[in-house]
Amino acid sequence: MTTESIIRMEAVNKWYGEFQVLTGIDLSVRQGERIVICGPSGSGKSTLIRCINRLETVQKGRIVVDGIDLTAGGKNVDAVRAEVGMVFQQFNLFPHLTILENCTLAPMRSRGMTKAQAEEVAMKYLTRVRIPEQANKYPSQLSGGQQQRVAIARALCMSPKIMLFDEPTSALDPEMVKEVLDTMIGLAEDGMTMLCVTHEMGFARSVADRVIFMADGKIVEQAPPQEFFGHPKDERTRQFLGQILSSHQAH
Amino acid sequence: MSLQVLVSLSSFGAAEVGRHGQLWCAQMALEAGADSVEVRGEMLRNAEAELPLLAGLASVYSSPEGLWAEGGWLDSAALARGVAAATRLGARRLKMSIGDFRASSHGSLWGLKVQLAETRVELLIENDQTVRAGTLPALQAFFDAADRAGVELGMTFDMGNWHWLGECPLQAAQALGRRVRYVHCKGVQRLPHKWVAVPLADSAAPWRAVLRALPADVSHAIEYPLAGDDLPAVVRAQVDFIRAARA
C-alpha cells in the first residue's frame, strides 16, 4: 500500500433540501486501502460513497479522486466514473442482456474495445468470480449471489482503480453472503482500493485496514478493526455494535 | 411405491424466492427430481395471481398462521384461508401450527372438527419454533385433547425445530412418531449465537436415529437451505440423499 491518497474529501457538506445528510466530512484514502463504513440507517454512509463516483454532487467542500477534482466543475469530472467501479445492493443487471453482454456493454461503449476484446476481458473476470459457465444465461436464471458476482465482474471489466460497494450482501439470503464476501476478499488480497458500506462485521474484522462509523451525517469514529471492535471510544459506536451483535443473535 | 420426496420452497431462501417467485422454484425442483413441492404462504407476494399458476404442482400448502389466535381462540378464519389456498393449489394437505392453544381452548376443538368435516384437505399440525406450539409437552397436550374430542389429526414432524427450543428430537420422534404423516427433513448446526438449518449430511444432530424413529412410508420434504452455482444439481443430489437415507 502506498501512502499517496487516491481519494481526498475535505470539509464536505451535502443537503437534501433542508436536511443535511453529510456534515464536515474529511476523509483521505490511500491507494490499496480497504475501508469498511458502517452506521445506522440514514447516517449518510451510502451518500458518502456515492459522492466518490459522482452519483451524488455536494454543495460545499472538495472531493479529489485519482487527481480529478470533482468539485471544480469542468468536462473531465465524469471521467472519474471510468476509474471507479460500484456494486449496489440490488445488482442492477440488464435483464434483457445475457451475463456476457452485461459485462461487455460498458467496455465497448466507454473504453472503445472491440466485441472480441470485451468478451475476452469479461470471461477473464467471470472466471475470477467463478461463474464462467453462466456467461450465456440471463440474470433471471441466476441466484442472487451469482448475480452479485456478475455485478462485481462487470465493474472489474472497466479496470477500475477503486471499487465501491454499497451493502452488497444485504439483499441476499444468508447462504449466499459468503460467496460474495469471498469474491470481495479475493479483490482485497489483490490490492484493490475498496470502500465498502456493510454491516458484515466479520468481513470488516478480517479484511478492512480501517473501519469508519458514521452517524447523523458525520464520521464519528475511525480506527483499525482491532481497535475499533476492541475499544470503541464513542458511546454511539458502542451502542451500534451492541445492536448489530444482538440482532444477529435474534434470528 | 417409492418414497415421496418434496421440496419446501422456503429452502431456496426468502430473497431468492422473492426474486424468482415460487412458480420458478417449484418448476425447477420438479425438473430436478422432486415428487412435489410445499408452497409457503408467507412467501406469496400476490396470492391471487400466484396460486392458480402453482395449481397442480404442490401437494402441501404451508400456512404461516396459527390455528389458535392469541388468547386461545380458534382462528376459524385462518383455517378457512389455509383450506382455501390449499384447495386453489389442488394440494391435499394444509400445514399449520397450533398457535396459542391453551387449556381454555379445549372446547373449541369441536368447532375445528366441524370445519374439517367440510373439506377434503387434510390438516397436519407442525411443531414450530415457539414454546407454546413447538415443545413436546405442548404438542402432547394438544394431541391428547384432540383425541379426547374425537378430532383425528396427523402431524408434520420438523426434525430441526426441536433444537431451537432445547427439546430432544429423538425423544419427540419416539413420543409422536405414530402421529407423523409428513416429515420435514432439517439438519442443524449451532453457531455462536444461534441455530441454523443445514443439510442433513452436515447436521450436528443425530438425524439418522431420529429418522429411524419416524415412519418411513410418509412423504418427506427437504426444508434446509438449497444453494449453489448449479442449483438443479444441488436439488437432485439432496432429493437422492433423502431417498437413500430412507431406503
Tab-separated table of C-alpha atoms in Angstrom, chain A residues 91 130-131 133-134 140-147 149 171-173 175-176 248-249 251, chain B residues 12-17 19-20 24 164 193-197 225-231:
chain	number	residue	atom	x	y	z
A	91	PHE	CA	-27.471	-5.942	-8.623
A	130	ARG	CA	-16.161	-18.439	-10.519
A	131	ILE	CA	-19.141	-18.387	-12.866
A	133	GLU	CA	-20.314	-21.264	-17.257
A	134	GLN	CA	-23.179	-18.808	-16.696
A	140	SER	CA	-33.262	-14.090	-14.065
A	141	GLN	CA	-31.760	-17.570	-14.400
A	142	LEU	CA	-29.139	-16.874	-11.732
A	143	SER	CA	-29.317	-16.794	-7.957
A	144	GLY	CA	-28.867	-13.527	-6.103
A	145	GLY	CA	-25.339	-14.499	-5.077
A	146	GLN	CA	-24.439	-15.283	-8.670
A	147	GLN	CA	-25.988	-12.034	-9.906
A	149	ARG	CA	-20.793	-11.803	-8.501
A	171	ALA	CA	-30.381	-8.395	-0.421
A	172	LEU	CA	-29.086	-11.935	-0.207
A	173	ASP	CA	-30.110	-14.987	1.790
A	175	GLU	CA	-26.312	-18.902	2.462
A	176	MET	CA	-25.238	-16.653	-0.419
A	248	HIS	CA	-27.512	-11.324	14.726
A	249	GLN	CA	-28.378	-13.303	17.834
A	251	HIS	CA	-32.533	-14.682	14.027
B	12	PHE	CA	-34.432	-21.629	-1.610
B	13	GLY	CA	-34.328	-18.672	0.780
B	14	ALA	CA	-36.679	-15.734	1.195
B	15	ALA	CA	-34.666	-13.371	-1.003
B	16	GLU	CA	-34.290	-15.916	-3.803
B	17	VAL	CA	-37.972	-16.848	-3.746
B	19	ARG	CA	-36.610	-12.647	-6.736
B	20	HIS	CA	-37.736	-15.617	-8.814
B	24	TRP	CA	-39.966	-20.745	-10.921
B	164	TRP	CA	-34.453	-24.110	18.841
B	193	HIS	CA	-25.260	-17.058	18.814
B	194	LYS	CA	-27.929	-19.066	17.016
B	195	TRP	CA	-29.142	-22.291	15.489
B	196	VAL	CA	-29.108	-22.575	11.714
B	197	ALA	CA	-30.693	-25.107	9.376
B	225	PRO	CA	-31.013	-24.274	2.545
B	226	LEU	CA	-30.539	-25.277	-1.070
B	227	ALA	CA	-27.936	-23.067	-2.728
B	228	GLY	CA	-25.165	-23.451	-5.242
B	229	ASP	CA	-23.972	-22.433	-8.673
B	230	ASP	CA	-25.784	-25.398	-10.229
B	231	LEU	CA	-28.997	-25.308	-8.224
